[in-house]
C-alpha cells in the first residue's frame, strides 16, 4: 500500500472523529465531499508533527444496527436505552523515520489501524436534551499495514467521558480519556532494539501500562447543506509507563484539525431520532 494512501486513510479516520450532533427528523443517509486539515504528532511523545490538507468523502448513515457519522463507523451489537455496544475504529498516520529526528535510522512506522468493541453508557441527559454526559469504554486490537501485509501489534484501551452541549446552533463536545496499551503495542512505538541503539538513543524495552491522557474539545455546525467543524486535542504523557524511552522527546503533544463538507445527496427516507441521543 503506497505511503500516500496510508496517510489518507489515517487522516480520514481522524478527521471524521469530529462529531456532528443532530436532534431532529433526519435523512437515513447523506453523501458529502469536503476538505480537511490536520496537525498531529508523528506518535505520542514525538518532537515532530504531521501537517496535512486532504480532500475527504463524507458519509452519514443512520441505520438501526449500522451507522456512519462524524464519530466513525459503528456496527451496533446491543442498543438499549442508556447503553450500547458497537464496533469502532481508530487510526494512526505512518511515519517515515528519516523525517523524525528521534527515529532516524530506525524502521518506519506503518499505518496503524485499530478496531474493537466500545461499550457506551449515557450517565446523564438534561431535560431539553441539549446536554448529556456519556462514558465510553473502548478496547481495540492494533494492526499495522505495510503494503498488503497486516501484523498484529497489540491491544489498547481508552476509557473516558464525553460531554455534549448545544450552544447557539453549535454542537460542542468536551472529552477526557486515559489511554492504556499492552507491551507489544507500546513496543511498536517505543522499543529501541540493540541494532538501532546509539550513544544518544540507548537500548530500551517498552512496558505495558498507561500511555497518555487525552483532552479534546470539538465543535460542529450545519449551514443548510454545509457542515463545518474543528477540534483541538492535547495529550499528556506525564507519568506514562514509557516516558523514559529515548524516543519520547516531549511530555505533551497538541493536535488540531478542521473540515468543511458539502452534502450533495440525501435520502428521502428519514429517521425520527438522532442515534447518538440516547433516551
Coordinates of C-alpha atoms in Angstrom, one line a residue:
X1 CA 0.0 0.0 0.0
X2 CA 1.6 3.3 -1.1
X3 CA 2.5 5.7 1.7
X4 CA 0.2 8.5 0.4
X5 CA -2.8 6.1 0.6
X6 CA -1.8 5.1 4.2
X7 CA -1.7 8.8 5.1
X8 CA -5.1 9.4 3.5
X9 CA -6.8 6.5 5.3
X10 CA -5.5 7.6 8.7
X11 CA -6.2 11.3 8.2
X12 CA -9.7 10.5 7.1
X13 CA -10.4 8.3 10.2
X14 CA -9.0 11.0 12.5
X15 CA -10.9 13.9 10.8
X16 CA -14.3 12.1 10.9
X17 CA -13.8 11.9 14.6
X18 CA -15.1 15.5 14.7
X19 CA -18.6 14.6 16.0
X20 CA -21.7 16.3 14.4
X21 CA -24.7 16.0 16.8
X22 CA -28.2 16.5 15.4
X23 CA -31.6 16.1 17.0
X24 CA -34.4 16.4 14.5
X25 CA -36.1 14.4 11.7
X26 CA -33.1 13.5 9.6
X27 CA -32.4 11.6 6.3
X28 CA -31.4 8.0 6.5
X29 CA -28.2 8.8 4.7
X30 CA -26.3 11.8 3.4
X31 CA -23.4 11.9 1.0
X32 CA -20.9 14.8 1.0
X33 CA -17.5 16.0 -0.2
X34 CA -15.1 18.3 1.6
X35 CA -11.7 19.3 2.7
X36 CA -9.9 18.8 5.9
X37 CA -6.7 20.0 7.6
X38 CA -4.8 18.1 10.3
X39 CA -1.8 18.7 12.6
X40 CA -0.9 15.7 14.7
X41 CA 2.3 14.3 16.3
X42 CA 4.3 11.6 14.5
X43 CA 3.5 9.4 17.6
X44 CA 2.7 10.3 21.2
X45 CA 5.8 11.9 22.7
X46 CA 7.3 12.7 19.3
X47 CA 9.0 16.1 18.7
X48 CA 7.8 16.4 15.1
X49 CA 4.3 16.7 13.7
X50 CA 2.4 15.8 10.5
X51 CA 0.8 18.7 8.6
X52 CA -1.9 17.6 6.1
X53 CA -4.5 19.1 3.9
X54 CA -6.7 16.5 2.2
X55 CA -10.0 16.0 0.3
X56 CA -12.5 13.9 2.2
X57 CA -15.6 12.0 1.2
X58 CA -18.2 12.2 4.0
X59 CA -21.0 9.7 4.6
X60 CA -23.7 9.8 7.2
X61 CA -25.8 6.7 7.6
X62 CA -28.4 6.4 10.4
X63 CA -29.4 2.8 10.3
X64 CA -30.6 0.9 13.3
X65 CA -27.6 -1.5 13.5
X66 CA -25.1 0.1 11.2
X67 CA -24.2 3.8 11.5
X68 CA -21.6 6.1 10.0
X69 CA -21.1 9.7 11.0
X70 CA -18.6 12.1 12.4
X71 CA -17.7 9.8 15.3
X72 CA -16.8 6.9 12.9
X73 CA -18.3 3.7 11.5
X74 CA -20.2 1.7 14.1
X75 CA -21.9 -1.7 14.0
X76 CA -24.3 -1.8 17.0
X77 CA -24.3 -5.2 18.7
X78 CA -26.5 -4.0 21.6
X79 CA -28.6 -0.8 21.6
X80 CA -30.5 -0.1 24.8
X81 CA -32.0 3.0 26.4
X82 CA -28.9 4.1 28.4
X83 CA -26.1 1.9 26.9
X84 CA -25.0 0.4 23.6
X85 CA -22.2 -1.8 22.4
X86 CA -20.6 -1.2 19.0
X87 CA -17.6 -1.9 16.9
X88 CA -15.5 1.2 16.3
X89 CA -12.2 2.2 14.6
X90 CA -9.2 4.4 15.1
X91 CA -6.0 5.0 13.0
X92 CA -2.5 6.5 13.3
X93 CA -0.6 8.0 10.5
X94 CA 2.6 6.2 9.1
X95 CA 5.9 7.8 9.9
X96 CA 9.0 7.8 7.7
X97 CA 11.8 7.6 10.2
X98 CA 14.1 9.7 8.1
X99 CA 11.7 12.6 8.8
X100 CA 11.8 12.1 12.6
X101 CA 15.0 13.0 14.4
X102 CA 14.5 10.6 17.3
X103 CA 13.8 7.6 15.0
X104 CA 16.4 8.4 12.3
X105 CA 17.9 5.2 11.1
X106 CA 15.2 3.0 12.6
X107 CA 12.4 1.2 10.8
X108 CA 9.5 3.3 9.6
X109 CA 6.2 3.2 11.5
X110 CA 3.4 1.9 9.2
X111 CA -0.2 2.8 9.1
X112 CA -1.8 1.6 12.4
X113 CA -5.4 0.5 12.3
X114 CA -7.3 -0.2 15.5
X115 CA -10.6 -2.0 15.7
X116 CA -12.7 -3.3 18.6
X117 CA -15.8 -3.1 20.7
X118 CA -16.9 0.1 22.6
X119 CA -19.4 0.0 25.4
X120 CA -21.1 3.4 25.8
X121 CA -23.2 4.4 28.8
X122 CA -25.2 7.6 28.9
X123 CA -24.9 8.6 32.5
X124 CA -26.9 11.9 32.4
X125 CA -29.0 13.9 30.0
X126 CA -30.7 17.3 30.5
X127 CA -34.4 17.7 30.3
X128 CA -34.3 19.5 26.9
X129 CA -31.8 17.0 25.5
X130 CA -29.2 19.7 24.7
X131 CA -26.6 18.4 27.2
X132 CA -25.5 14.9 28.1
X133 CA -22.6 13.0 29.7
X134 CA -21.5 9.6 28.4
X135 CA -19.0 7.0 29.5
X136 CA -17.1 5.2 26.7
X137 CA -15.1 2.0 27.3
X138 CA -13.3 1.1 24.0
X139 CA -10.9 -1.9 23.7
X140 CA -9.2 -2.3 20.3
X141 CA -6.8 -4.6 18.5
X142 CA -4.0 -2.7 16.8
X143 CA -2.9 -3.9 13.3
X144 CA 0.0 -2.3 11.3
X145 CA -0.4 -2.3 7.5
X146 CA 2.7 -2.4 5.3
X147 CA 1.5 -2.8 1.8
X148 CA -0.8 -5.8 1.9
X149 CA 1.0 -7.2 4.9
X150 CA -1.0 -6.9 8.1
X151 CA 0.6 -7.5 11.5
X152 CA -0.9 -7.7 15.0
X153 CA 0.6 -5.0 17.2
X154 CA -1.1 -5.5 20.5
X155 CA -4.1 -4.1 22.4
X156 CA -5.1 -0.7 23.5
X157 CA -7.9 0.7 25.7
X158 CA -9.0 4.3 26.3
X159 CA -11.8 4.6 28.9
X160 CA -13.2 8.1 29.2
X161 CA -16.0 10.6 29.4
X162 CA -17.6 12.8 26.7
X163 CA -19.8 15.8 27.5
X164 CA -22.1 17.0 24.7
X165 CA -23.7 20.5 24.7
X166 CA -25.6 22.6 22.1
X167 CA -24.9 26.4 22.3
X168 CA -26.5 28.8 19.7
X169 CA -26.7 26.2 16.9
X170 CA -23.1 25.0 17.6
X171 CA -22.7 21.4 18.8
X172 CA -19.8 21.1 21.3
X173 CA -18.1 18.1 22.8
X174 CA -15.5 18.0 25.5
X175 CA -13.9 14.7 26.4
X176 CA -11.2 13.1 28.5
X177 CA -9.8 9.6 28.1
X178 CA -7.0 7.7 29.7
X179 CA -5.1 5.6 27.2
X180 CA -3.5 2.2 28.0
X181 CA -1.6 -0.4 26.0
X182 CA 0.0 -3.8 26.4
X183 CA 3.7 -4.4 26.0
X184 CA 3.5 -5.2 22.3
X185 CA 1.5 -2.1 21.5
X186 CA 4.0 0.2 23.3
X187 CA 6.9 -1.7 21.9
X188 CA 5.9 -0.9 18.4
X189 CA 6.3 2.8 19.1
X190 CA 8.9 3.0 21.9
X191 CA 11.2 0.0 21.7
X192 CA 14.9 0.6 20.7
X193 CA 16.5 -2.7 19.7
X194 CA 20.2 -3.2 20.2
X195 CA 20.8 -2.9 16.4
X196 CA 19.4 0.7 16.4
X197 CA 20.9 1.9 19.7
X198 CA 23.3 4.8 19.7
X199 CA 25.1 7.0 22.3
X200 CA 22.1 9.4 22.1
X201 CA 19.5 6.6 21.8
X202 CA 20.2 3.8 24.2
X203 CA 18.5 0.4 24.0
X204 CA 15.0 0.3 25.5
X205 CA 12.3 -2.2 26.0
X206 CA 8.8 -0.8 26.4
X207 CA 6.4 -1.7 29.2
X208 CA 2.7 -2.3 29.4
X209 CA 0.5 0.2 31.2
X210 CA -0.5 3.9 31.0
X211 CA 0.1 5.5 27.6
X212 CA -1.2 9.1 28.0
X213 CA -4.2 11.3 28.9
X214 CA -6.2 12.7 26.0
X215 CA -8.2 16.0 26.3
X216 CA -10.4 17.0 23.4
X217 CA -12.7 19.9 22.5
X218 CA -14.6 19.9 19.2
X219 CA -17.4 21.8 17.6
X220 CA -19.6 21.5 14.5
X221 CA -22.4 23.4 12.9
X222 CA -24.7 22.8 9.9
X223 CA -25.5 25.6 7.5
X224 CA -28.1 24.0 5.1
X225 CA -26.1 21.5 3.1
X226 CA -22.8 22.6 4.6
X227 CA -21.1 21.2 7.7
X228 CA -18.2 23.0 9.3
X229 CA -16.2 21.5 12.2
X230 CA -13.0 21.5 14.1
X231 CA -11.2 20.1 17.1
X232 CA -8.2 20.7 19.4
X233 CA -6.7 17.9 21.4
X234 CA -3.9 17.7 24.0
X235 CA -2.0 14.5 25.0
X236 CA -0.2 14.5 28.4
X237 CA 2.5 11.8 28.8
X238 CA 3.3 12.8 32.4
X239 CA 3.6 9.6 34.4
X240 CA 3.4 7.4 31.3
X241 CA 4.8 3.9 31.5
X242 CA 7.3 4.6 28.8
X243 CA 8.2 8.3 29.4
X244 CA 11.8 7.1 29.9
X245 CA 12.0 5.8 26.3
X246 CA 14.7 7.7 24.3
X247 CA 12.0 8.1 21.6
X248 CA 9.8 10.2 23.9
X249 CA 11.0 13.7 23.4
X250 CA 8.0 15.6 24.8
X251 CA 5.7 15.1 27.7
X252 CA 2.8 16.6 25.8
X253 CA 1.5 16.8 22.3
X254 CA -1.0 19.1 20.6
X255 CA -3.2 18.0 17.8
X256 CA -5.8 20.1 15.8
X257 CA -8.0 19.7 12.7
X258 CA -10.8 21.2 10.7
X259 CA -13.2 20.1 8.0
X260 CA -15.7 21.8 5.6
X261 CA -18.2 19.4 3.9
X262 CA -20.8 20.0 1.3
X263 CA -23.7 17.4 1.2
X264 CA -24.9 16.9 -2.3
X265 CA -27.2 13.9 -1.8
X266 CA -29.6 12.7 0.8
X267 CA -32.3 10.1 1.1
X268 CA -36.0 10.8 1.1
X269 CA -36.4 8.2 3.8
X270 CA -36.0 9.8 7.3
X271 CA -35.3 8.6 10.8
X272 CA -37.2 10.1 13.7
X273 CA -34.3 10.5 16.2
X274 CA -30.6 11.1 16.4
X275 CA -28.9 7.7 17.1
X276 CA -26.3 9.5 19.2
X277 CA -29.0 10.9 21.5
X278 CA -29.9 8.2 23.9
X279 CA -33.2 8.0 25.8

